[in-house]
Short mmCIF file of C-alpha atoms in Angstrom, two decimals:
data_model
loop_
_atom_site.label_atom_id
_atom_site.label_comp_id
_atom_site.label_asym_id
_atom_site.label_seq_id
_atom_site.Cartn_x
_atom_site.Cartn_y
_atom_site.Cartn_z
CA UNK A 314 -4.38 -19.85 8.02
CA UNK A 315 -5.55 -16.60 6.45
CA UNK A 316 -8.43 -15.56 4.23
CA UNK A 317 -9.05 -12.72 1.78
CA UNK A 318 -11.78 -10.22 2.59
CA UNK A 319 -12.97 -7.76 -0.09
CA UNK A 320 -14.92 -4.59 0.67
CA UNK A 321 -17.19 -3.73 -2.26
CA UNK A 322 -20.03 -1.34 -2.99
CA UNK A 323 -21.02 1.73 -4.96
CA UNK A 324 -18.97 4.95 -4.71
CA UNK A 325 -18.77 7.00 -1.51
CA UNK A 326 -20.30 4.50 0.94
CA UNK A 327 -17.18 4.38 3.15
CA UNK A 328 -15.19 1.39 1.88
CA UNK A 329 -11.78 3.03 2.24
CA UNK A 330 -12.64 4.28 5.74
CA UNK A 331 -13.35 0.69 6.85
CA UNK A 332 -10.21 -0.51 5.02
CA UNK A 333 -8.06 1.98 6.95
CA UNK A 334 -9.65 0.98 10.26
CA UNK A 335 -9.01 -2.73 9.66
CA UNK A 336 -5.44 -2.10 8.51
CA UNK A 337 -4.80 0.12 11.52
CA UNK A 338 -3.50 3.18 9.70
CA UNK A 339 -4.61 5.60 7.01
CA UNK A 340 -3.10 4.19 3.84
CA UNK A 341 -6.11 4.59 1.51
CA UNK A 342 -7.17 8.09 0.50
CA UNK A 343 -10.51 9.17 1.98
CA UNK A 344 -12.59 12.14 0.85
CA UNK A 345 -16.27 13.08 0.48
CA UNK A 346 -15.85 13.19 -3.31
CA UNK A 347 -17.27 10.03 -4.95
CA UNK A 348 -14.80 7.80 -6.81
CA UNK A 349 -11.62 8.58 -4.86
CA UNK A 350 -10.46 4.94 -4.97
CA UNK A 351 -9.72 3.65 -8.46
CA UNK A 352 -7.43 0.62 -8.11
CA UNK A 353 -7.96 -2.36 -5.87
CA UNK A 354 -5.67 -2.06 -2.89
CA UNK A 355 -4.57 -4.80 -0.51
CA UNK A 356 -3.00 -4.91 2.94
CA UNK A 357 -2.90 -6.98 6.11
CA UNK A 358 -6.04 -6.46 8.18
CA UNK A 359 -6.56 -7.06 11.89
CA UNK A 360 -9.54 -7.44 14.20
CA UNK A 361 -8.40 -8.27 17.74
CA UNK A 362 -6.33 -11.48 17.40
CA UNK A 363 -7.37 -12.19 13.78
CA UNK A 364 -5.10 -11.44 10.84
CA UNK A 365 -6.32 -11.58 7.26
CA UNK A 366 -5.80 -10.11 3.78
CA UNK A 367 -8.06 -7.15 3.09
CA UNK A 368 -8.93 -5.66 -0.33
CA UNK A 369 -10.23 -2.14 -0.90
CA UNK A 370 -11.99 -1.62 -4.23
CA UNK A 371 -13.25 1.16 -6.46
CA UNK A 372 -16.91 2.14 -6.24
CA UNK A 373 -18.91 -0.06 -8.61
CA UNK A 374 -20.17 1.67 -11.75
CA UNK A 375 -22.48 -0.24 -14.10
CA UNK A 376 -20.69 0.69 -17.36
CA UNK A 377 -19.09 -1.39 -20.10
CA UNK A 378 -17.95 1.26 -22.58
CA UNK A 379 -14.18 0.94 -22.19
CA UNK A 380 -14.00 4.15 -20.15
CA UNK A 381 -12.03 4.69 -16.95
CA UNK A 382 -15.13 3.75 -14.93
CA UNK A 383 -15.39 0.52 -16.93
CA UNK A 384 -11.76 -0.36 -16.14
CA UNK A 385 -12.40 0.42 -12.46
CA UNK A 386 -15.39 -1.96 -12.55
CA UNK A 387 -13.19 -4.72 -13.96
CA UNK A 388 -10.69 -4.25 -11.12
CA UNK A 389 -13.53 -4.61 -8.60
CA UNK A 390 -14.74 -7.82 -10.27
CA UNK A 391 -11.20 -9.24 -10.08
CA UNK A 392 -11.21 -8.54 -6.33
CA UNK A 393 -14.53 -10.38 -6.00
CA UNK A 394 -13.01 -13.44 -7.72
CA UNK A 395 -10.00 -13.41 -5.35
CA UNK A 396 -12.04 -12.98 -2.15
CA UNK A 397 -13.11 -15.67 0.31
CA UNK A 398 -15.42 -13.25 2.12
CA UNK A 399 -17.18 -10.26 0.56
CA UNK A 400 -18.40 -7.30 2.62
CA UNK A 401 -21.08 -5.63 0.48
CA UNK A 402 -21.31 -2.10 1.84
CA UNK A 403 -24.24 0.29 1.45
CA UNK A 404 -24.88 3.72 2.94
CA UNK A 405 -27.55 3.01 5.60
CA UNK A 406 -28.51 6.69 5.82
CA UNK A 407 -29.20 6.89 2.07
CA UNK A 408 -30.98 3.53 1.95
CA UNK A 409 -30.96 1.19 -1.04
CA UNK A 410 -30.43 2.93 -4.40
CA UNK A 411 -30.70 1.38 -7.91
CA UNK A 412 -26.92 0.90 -8.20
CA UNK A 413 -26.94 -1.13 -4.95
CA UNK A 414 -29.60 -3.39 -6.47
CA UNK A 415 -27.61 -3.82 -9.69
CA UNK A 416 -24.46 -4.65 -7.72
CA UNK A 417 -26.41 -7.18 -5.63
CA UNK A 418 -27.28 -9.04 -8.85
CA UNK A 419 -23.59 -9.17 -9.80
CA UNK A 420 -22.64 -10.55 -6.36
CA UNK A 421 -25.31 -13.26 -6.46
CA UNK A 422 -23.86 -14.51 -9.76
CA UNK A 423 -20.34 -14.60 -8.27
CA UNK A 424 -21.24 -17.53 -6.00
CA UNK A 425 -19.23 -16.15 -3.06
CA UNK A 426 -20.08 -15.67 0.62
CA UNK A 427 -21.55 -12.15 0.85
CA UNK A 428 -22.26 -10.22 4.05
CA UNK A 429 -24.32 -7.04 3.77
CA UNK A 430 -22.90 -4.09 5.72
CA UNK A 431 -24.91 -0.95 6.41
CA UNK A 432 -22.28 1.74 7.00
CA UNK A 433 -22.87 5.14 8.66
CA UNK A 434 -25.25 3.50 11.15
CA UNK A 435 -24.19 5.58 14.15
CA UNK A 436 -27.46 7.59 14.18
CA UNK A 437 -31.20 6.90 14.08
CA UNK A 438 -31.28 8.23 10.51
CA UNK A 439 -29.88 4.86 9.40
CA UNK A 440 -32.70 2.70 10.83
CA UNK A 441 -35.01 2.90 7.81
CA UNK A 442 -32.13 2.18 5.45
CA UNK A 443 -31.18 -0.96 7.40
CA UNK A 444 -34.75 -2.24 7.16
CA UNK A 445 -34.87 -1.45 3.45
CA UNK A 446 -31.61 -3.40 2.93
CA UNK A 447 -33.39 -6.72 3.53
CA UNK A 448 -34.78 -6.58 -0.02
CA UNK A 449 -31.27 -7.00 -1.45
CA UNK A 450 -31.49 -10.68 -0.55
CA UNK A 451 -28.42 -11.11 1.69
CA UNK A 452 -30.23 -11.45 5.00
CA UNK A 453 -29.94 -9.12 7.97
CA UNK A 454 -27.47 -6.29 7.38
CA UNK A 455 -24.69 -5.56 9.85
CA UNK A 456 -25.11 -2.11 11.39
CA UNK A 457 -21.66 -0.58 11.10
CA UNK A 458 -19.86 2.72 11.48
CA UNK A 459 -16.43 2.53 9.87
CA UNK A 460 -15.60 6.02 11.11
CA UNK A 461 -16.50 5.34 14.76
CA UNK A 462 -15.62 1.64 14.99
CA UNK A 463 -19.15 0.31 15.59
CA UNK A 464 -19.95 -3.25 14.48
CA UNK A 465 -16.40 -4.64 14.74
CA UNK A 466 -17.56 -7.58 16.89
CA UNK A 467 -19.87 -8.76 14.08
CA UNK A 468 -17.02 -8.51 11.57
CA UNK A 469 -14.79 -10.48 13.97
CA UNK A 470 -17.32 -13.32 13.99
CA UNK A 471 -17.58 -13.35 10.18
CA UNK A 472 -13.81 -13.42 9.59
CA UNK A 473 -13.21 -15.95 12.39
CA UNK A 474 -15.70 -18.42 10.89
CA UNK A 475 -14.13 -17.98 7.44
CA UNK A 476 -10.63 -18.67 8.82
CA UNK A 477 -11.85 -21.81 10.64
CA UNK A 478 -13.56 -23.09 7.49
CA UNK A 479 -10.46 -22.45 5.38
CA UNK A 480 -8.29 -24.25 7.93
CA UNK A 481 -10.51 -27.36 7.73
CA UNK A 482 -10.23 -27.39 3.94
CA UNK A 483 -6.46 -26.96 4.14
CA UNK A 484 -6.11 -29.81 6.66
CA UNK A 485 -8.19 -32.14 4.49
CA UNK A 486 -6.08 -31.28 1.46
CA UNK A 487 -2.85 -31.83 3.40
CA UNK A 488 -3.99 -35.30 4.51
CA UNK A 489 -4.90 -36.19 0.93
CA UNK A 490 -1.52 -34.98 -0.30
CA UNK A 491 0.33 -37.05 2.32
CA UNK A 492 -1.52 -40.20 1.32
CA UNK A 493 -0.51 -39.69 -2.32
CA UNK A 494 3.10 -38.70 -1.59
CA UNK A 495 5.79 -41.31 -2.41
CA UNK A 496 8.53 -41.99 0.14
CA UNK A 497 11.79 -40.18 -0.62
CA UNK A 498 15.24 -40.10 0.94
CA UNK A 499 16.86 -36.72 1.65
CA UNK A 500 20.59 -36.33 2.22
CA UNK A 501 21.14 -33.57 4.78
CA UNK A 502 24.59 -31.98 4.59
CA UNK A 503 26.36 -29.89 7.23
CA UNK A 504 25.74 -26.62 5.41
CA UNK A 505 21.99 -27.23 5.79
CA UNK A 506 22.23 -27.44 9.60
CA UNK A 507 22.33 -24.83 12.33
CA UNK A 508 23.78 -25.67 15.77
CA UNK A 509 25.78 -28.72 16.82
CA UNK A 510 25.19 -32.28 17.93
CA UNK A 511 21.70 -33.40 18.87
CA UNK A 512 20.49 -29.80 18.96
CA UNK A 513 21.29 -29.16 15.28
CA UNK A 514 18.32 -27.98 13.23
CA UNK A 515 17.75 -27.28 9.56
CA UNK A 516 18.87 -23.80 8.62
CA UNK A 517 16.02 -21.49 7.62
CA UNK A 518 16.74 -19.12 4.75
CA UNK A 519 13.87 -16.62 4.58
CA UNK A 520 13.15 -14.71 1.42
CA UNK A 521 14.16 -11.08 1.59
CA UNK A 522 11.72 -8.39 0.68
CA UNK A 523 12.71 -5.28 -1.23
CA UNK A 524 10.42 -2.24 -1.33
CA UNK A 525 10.62 -0.46 -4.69
CA UNK A 526 8.57 2.71 -5.34
CA UNK A 527 7.93 3.81 -8.92
CA UNK A 528 7.57 7.61 -9.05
CA UNK A 529 7.43 10.28 -11.73
CA UNK A 530 5.32 12.87 -13.46
CA UNK A 531 1.75 12.01 -14.58
CA UNK A 532 1.46 9.79 -17.66
CA UNK A 533 5.11 8.71 -17.60
CA UNK A 534 4.04 5.04 -17.79
CA UNK A 535 4.48 3.89 -14.17
CA UNK A 536 1.34 1.74 -14.03
CA UNK A 537 2.00 0.28 -17.49
CA UNK A 538 5.46 -0.82 -16.37
CA UNK A 539 4.14 -2.50 -13.22
CA UNK A 540 1.46 -4.38 -15.15
CA UNK A 541 4.09 -5.60 -17.61
CA UNK A 542 6.40 -6.69 -14.77
CA UNK A 543 3.77 -8.72 -12.90
CA UNK A 544 2.18 -10.07 -16.09
CA UNK A 545 -1.39 -8.93 -15.43
CA UNK A 546 -3.54 -5.78 -15.40
CA UNK A 547 -2.99 -5.27 -11.69
CA UNK A 548 -3.33 -1.46 -11.72
CA UNK A 549 -5.41 0.81 -13.91
CA UNK A 550 -3.82 2.28 -17.03
CA UNK A 551 -5.09 4.47 -19.83
CA UNK A 552 -4.46 7.60 -21.88
CA UNK A 553 -5.91 9.85 -19.17
CA UNK A 554 -3.29 11.57 -17.01
CA UNK A 555 -3.60 11.15 -13.24
CA UNK A 556 -5.48 7.82 -13.16
CA UNK A 557 -3.52 6.51 -10.16
CA UNK A 558 -4.40 8.19 -6.86
CA UNK A 559 -3.56 5.78 -4.06
CA UNK A 560 -0.09 4.29 -3.78
CA UNK A 561 -0.73 0.63 -4.65
CA UNK A 562 1.61 -2.10 -3.35
CA UNK A 563 1.98 -5.08 -5.71
CA UNK A 564 4.09 -8.05 -4.50
CA UNK A 565 6.11 -9.67 -7.29
CA UNK A 566 8.86 -12.29 -7.37
CA UNK A 567 12.03 -11.87 -9.41
CA UNK A 568 14.89 -14.38 -9.27
CA UNK A 569 13.78 -15.76 -5.92
CA UNK A 570 13.27 -12.39 -4.22
CA UNK A 571 9.95 -10.82 -3.36
CA UNK A 572 9.80 -7.27 -4.72
CA UNK A 573 7.09 -5.03 -3.26
CA UNK A 574 6.39 -2.74 -6.21
CA UNK A 575 4.61 0.48 -5.22
CA UNK A 576 2.73 2.31 -7.95
CA UNK A 577 2.30 5.99 -7.09
CA UNK A 578 0.29 8.94 -8.32
CA UNK A 579 2.00 11.23 -10.82
CA UNK A 580 3.62 14.23 -9.13
CA UNK A 581 3.28 17.60 -10.82
CA UNK A 582 4.87 20.88 -9.80
CA UNK A 583 3.39 22.20 -6.57
CA UNK A 584 2.05 25.35 -8.26
CA UNK A 585 -0.08 23.21 -10.59
CA UNK A 586 -1.58 21.07 -7.83
CA UNK A 587 -4.83 22.79 -6.91
CA UNK A 588 -7.50 20.18 -6.22
CA UNK A 589 -7.72 18.64 -2.76
CA UNK A 590 -7.74 15.06 -4.09
CA UNK A 591 -4.57 15.60 -6.10
CA UNK A 592 -2.88 17.09 -3.05
CA UNK A 593 -3.82 13.96 -1.07
CA UNK A 594 -2.53 11.70 -3.86
CA UNK A 595 0.77 13.58 -4.14
CA UNK A 596 1.23 13.42 -0.36
CA UNK A 597 0.68 9.65 -0.53
CA UNK A 598 3.33 9.37 -3.26
CA UNK A 599 5.85 11.36 -1.23
CA UNK A 600 5.28 9.08 1.78
CA UNK A 601 5.94 6.08 -0.48
CA UNK A 602 9.41 7.50 -1.19
CA UNK A 603 10.12 7.68 2.54
CA UNK A 604 9.15 4.04 3.09
CA UNK A 605 10.90 2.65 0.00
CA UNK A 606 14.41 1.23 -0.11
CA UNK A 607 14.90 1.76 -3.84
CA UNK A 608 13.06 4.46 -5.82
CA UNK A 609 12.70 4.17 -9.59
CA UNK A 610 12.25 7.63 -11.09
CA UNK A 611 10.35 7.19 -14.35
CA UNK A 612 11.11 9.68 -17.12
CA UNK A 613 9.31 10.09 -20.43
CA UNK A 614 11.93 9.57 -23.16
CA UNK A 615 10.22 12.15 -25.36
CA UNK A 616 10.51 14.91 -22.71
CA UNK A 617 13.21 13.80 -20.21
CA UNK A 618 14.70 15.75 -17.32
CA UNK A 619 11.94 18.28 -16.87
CA UNK A 620 12.25 20.55 -13.84
CA UNK A 621 9.90 18.31 -11.84
CA UNK A 622 12.02 15.23 -12.65
CA UNK A 623 15.08 16.95 -11.18
CA UNK A 624 13.13 18.02 -8.10
CA UNK A 625 12.00 14.42 -7.51
CA UNK A 626 15.54 13.09 -7.92
CA UNK A 627 16.80 15.65 -5.42
CA UNK A 628 14.02 14.70 -2.99
CA UNK A 629 14.96 11.00 -3.20
CA UNK A 630 18.61 11.88 -2.48
CA UNK A 631 17.66 14.06 0.50
CA UNK A 632 15.50 11.26 1.89
CA UNK A 633 18.52 8.94 1.63
CA UNK A 634 16.85 6.41 -0.68
CA UNK A 635 18.65 4.49 -3.41
CA UNK A 636 17.70 5.84 -6.85
CA UNK A 637 17.45 4.32 -10.33
CA UNK A 638 16.43 6.47 -13.31
CA UNK A 639 14.25 4.61 -15.81
CA UNK A 640 13.67 6.29 -19.17
CA UNK A 641 10.38 4.91 -20.45
CA UNK A 642 8.83 4.93 -23.96
CA UNK A 643 12.26 4.21 -25.46
CA UNK A 644 10.52 2.45 -28.34
CA UNK A 645 9.37 5.89 -29.56
CA UNK A 646 12.94 7.19 -29.98
CA UNK A 647 14.40 6.91 -33.51
CA UNK A 648 18.10 7.84 -33.04
CA UNK A 649 18.70 5.84 -29.89
CA UNK A 650 22.50 6.22 -29.74
CA UNK A 651 22.40 10.02 -29.89
CA UNK A 652 19.50 10.16 -27.43
CA UNK A 653 21.28 7.90 -24.95
CA UNK A 654 24.47 9.96 -25.10
CA UNK A 655 22.45 13.13 -24.48
CA UNK A 656 20.65 11.50 -21.54
CA UNK A 657 23.87 10.41 -19.85
CA UNK A 658 25.42 13.86 -20.32
CA UNK A 659 22.32 15.54 -18.89
CA UNK A 660 22.21 13.14 -15.93
CA UNK A 661 25.85 13.87 -15.02
CA UNK A 662 25.42 17.61 -15.44
CA UNK A 663 22.05 18.06 -13.77
CA UNK A 664 22.39 15.57 -10.90
CA UNK A 665 25.94 15.94 -9.55
CA UNK A 666 24.76 15.17 -6.00
CA UNK A 667 24.10 11.53 -6.96
CA UNK A 668 27.05 10.93 -9.22
CA UNK A 669 26.94 7.58 -11.00
CA UNK A 670 23.19 7.02 -10.55
CA UNK A 671 22.07 4.09 -12.76
CA UNK A 672 20.16 5.08 -15.91
CA UNK A 673 18.17 2.43 -17.79
CA UNK A 674 16.20 2.86 -21.01
CA UNK A 675 13.13 0.65 -21.36
CA UNK A 676 9.62 0.24 -22.67
CA UNK A 677 6.91 -0.52 -20.15
CA UNK A 678 4.53 -1.27 -23.02
CA UNK A 679 6.65 -4.02 -24.60
CA UNK A 680 8.65 -5.08 -21.51
CA UNK A 681 12.02 -4.44 -23.20
CA UNK A 682 14.95 -4.08 -20.74
CA UNK A 683 13.00 -4.92 -17.58
CA UNK A 684 15.82 -7.36 -16.80
CA UNK A 685 18.33 -4.50 -17.04
CA UNK A 686 16.16 -2.41 -14.73
CA UNK A 687 16.15 -5.18 -12.12
CA UNK A 688 19.94 -5.59 -12.42
CA UNK A 689 20.31 -1.85 -11.77
CA UNK A 690 17.93 -2.04 -8.78
CA UNK A 691 19.91 -4.87 -7.17
CA UNK A 692 23.23 -3.15 -7.85
CA UNK A 693 22.15 0.14 -6.31
CA UNK A 694 20.69 -1.77 -3.36
CA UNK A 695 24.12 -3.31 -2.69
CA UNK A 696 25.74 0.12 -2.85
CA UNK A 697 23.07 1.51 -0.51
CA UNK A 698 23.88 -1.25 2.00
CA UNK A 699 27.66 -0.83 1.64
CA UNK A 700 29.71 -1.21 4.84
CA UNK A 701 33.44 -0.45 5.05
CA UNK A 702 35.56 -1.51 8.03
CA UNK A 703 37.22 1.27 10.02
CA UNK A 704 40.72 -0.04 9.33
CA UNK A 705 40.15 -0.15 5.57
CA UNK A 706 38.48 3.25 5.66
CA UNK A 707 41.41 4.91 7.42
CA UNK A 708 43.99 3.37 5.11
CA UNK A 709 42.04 4.90 2.25
CA UNK A 710 41.75 8.22 4.10
CA UNK A 711 45.51 8.38 4.69
CA UNK A 712 46.13 8.00 0.95
CA UNK A 713 43.55 10.67 0.10
CA UNK A 714 45.04 13.17 2.57
CA UNK A 715 48.58 12.42 1.42
CA UNK A 716 47.62 12.91 -2.22
CA UNK A 717 45.68 16.10 -1.56
CA UNK A 718 46.10 17.62 1.94
CA UNK A 719 43.34 19.89 3.26
CA UNK A 720 44.06 23.58 2.67
CA UNK A 721 45.31 25.97 5.35
CA UNK A 722 42.70 28.38 6.68
CA UNK A 723 43.81 31.71 8.19
CA UNK A 724 47.40 30.47 8.12
CA UNK A 725 46.59 27.32 10.11
CA UNK A 726 46.60 23.91 8.49
CA UNK A 727 43.60 21.66 9.12
CA UNK A 728 44.32 18.22 10.52
CA UNK A 729 42.28 15.18 9.48
CA UNK A 730 42.26 12.71 12.38
CA UNK A 731 40.32 9.62 11.27
CA UNK A 732 37.04 8.37 9.79
CA UNK A 733 34.50 5.71 10.73
CA UNK A 734 31.22 4.52 9.23
CA UNK A 735 28.21 5.30 11.42
CA UNK A 736 25.55 3.33 9.52
CA UNK A 737 24.35 1.96 6.18
CA UNK A 738 21.14 2.58 4.20
CA UNK A 739 22.46 5.07 3.07
CA UNK A 740 26.22 4.77 3.77
CA UNK A 741 26.99 7.39 6.42
CA UNK A 742 30.47 8.33 7.62
CA UNK A 743 31.88 10.52 10.40
CA UNK A 744 35.09 12.41 9.71
CA UNK A 745 37.04 13.73 12.73
CA UNK A 746 39.11 16.85 12.15
CA UNK A 747 40.82 19.57 14.19
CA UNK A 748 38.49 22.37 13.04
CA UNK A 749 35.30 20.88 11.51
CA UNK A 750 33.66 24.23 10.71
CA UNK A 751 36.65 25.41 8.68
CA UNK A 752 36.84 22.37 6.38
CA UNK A 753 35.86 23.61 2.88
CA UNK A 754 32.86 22.12 1.08
CA UNK A 755 35.06 21.40 -1.93
CA UNK A 756 37.32 19.18 0.18
CA UNK A 757 34.33 17.26 1.55
CA UNK A 758 33.15 16.76 -2.03
CA UNK A 759 36.64 15.47 -2.90
CA UNK A 760 36.39 12.90 -0.10
CA UNK A 761 32.80 11.93 -1.01
CA UNK A 762 33.72 11.30 -4.65
CA UNK A 763 36.73 9.31 -3.48
CA UNK A 764 34.48 7.13 -1.31
CA UNK A 765 32.26 6.41 -4.33
CA UNK A 766 35.15 5.32 -6.52
CA UNK A 767 37.17 3.39 -3.91
CA UNK A 768 34.29 1.37 -2.43
CA UNK A 769 31.91 1.16 -5.43
CA UNK A 770 29.15 3.32 -3.93
CA UNK A 771 28.31 4.88 -7.30
CA UNK A 772 24.83 6.36 -7.47
CA UNK A 773 23.86 5.85 -3.84
CA UNK A 774 23.47 8.85 -1.52
CA UNK A 775 26.38 9.30 0.90
CA UNK A 776 26.24 11.13 4.21
CA UNK A 777 29.51 12.64 5.47
CA UNK A 778 29.45 14.37 8.85
CA UNK A 779 32.43 16.24 10.30
CA UNK A 780 33.11 16.25 14.04
CA UNK A 781 35.84 17.66 16.25
CA UNK A 782 38.44 15.15 17.38
CA UNK A 783 41.83 15.55 19.01
CA UNK A 784 43.18 12.04 18.44
CA UNK A 785 42.46 8.75 16.73
CA UNK A 786 41.20 6.23 19.35
CA UNK A 787 42.09 3.37 17.02
CA UNK A 788 45.77 4.36 17.23
CA UNK A 789 45.67 3.77 21.01
CA UNK A 790 44.06 0.38 20.49
CA UNK A 791 46.82 -0.58 18.06
CA UNK A 792 49.52 0.55 20.50
CA UNK A 793 47.99 -1.47 23.36
CA UNK A 794 47.85 -4.55 21.16
CA UNK A 795 51.47 -4.05 20.10
CA UNK A 796 52.57 -3.53 23.70
#
């Protein structure tokens, strides 16, 4: 049984620092500047043997004017509604300020279990602030230091009690459900079983998770697309460029599969990134590419294939991730046929290293063609996981070499021995030849393009390594079998 714990409070009291400590790694951006966190972020938290869902939230601002701060406040209030346990954090060194008192009123109206946490309590300077915190009306505050790990035992007790209480409620509900459940007969067929005889058990088919990162330049519509896909305002959107800072993971189910959508900060050219916070946000986005399986590069249909778009596509290919190009704001384009033809031509010309990469036009605002985007994601995932048997690979290689033999270098002909696949994700092959260093790049490109066409690996990155080899070991195996 698990529970949801939300960390809330005004800006710059240390919520993200505690979030990172409970998660066990630095996944939320932390800086002395107030208002670093803007979206609500969730992850799996741990204290000793306890596991729970933890929510990090934006600093609470008491505004209702439709501004960015107002939208951040709404995200925080949604986290409060989802939470089973609320950790209301104040800065113990600063004491209670008017915004803390206003937030306390909001929490009392929420009707949730609230525990007051006085962060930055590692020094005597926090003592007066902890005493002052009693007037907020949530009892004795927990003296905590998120940075130094003080107060974790008190948090353990709070979360443990919440988990026990939730388990009791779940057990009572399960008993009630059993009493109301009619008796049914289930026919179990052989394909549902695993094992034989008396030891046969029902086969377990777990859902597969797919990590999909949405990347692109600022204001390309990444957050709008994710909100449309999940059907709720899960991440902040607005006309302001650069709203998203943290990479936010949003689980979503599509056709029976759980898709972990990762919204990332917009990535500008390095020369334009000056502020420390933007550098942190861009670094977080680049790490999201490394941990993703499929990366959706979002382009703005009105200004596609800017220099930064090409740099991001090249980065995804070098990282070995599967790539899908999504051209957003397609509803703004008048002559769609001409624009699509120009896009495909530009994609082929500007990105030859990922030949055949899927390109989908869509509108994140209206949701048009999201189904086509998901089809492209699943197709490129299959190509990214492609595995070719050694026998089939070498039959193909023999035909390629016969049709176009490698050129002679310095009067000596190069000999191609054999090929084998080393791994998938991305498809990686080892080619054994008599003189690896002398094999021309153009010939390797000829083989790579042949692999794409023969085994339907269009659009996925391919790794082709050349090694020295004097003979084909698989020929010896065949001879032994024949003998």
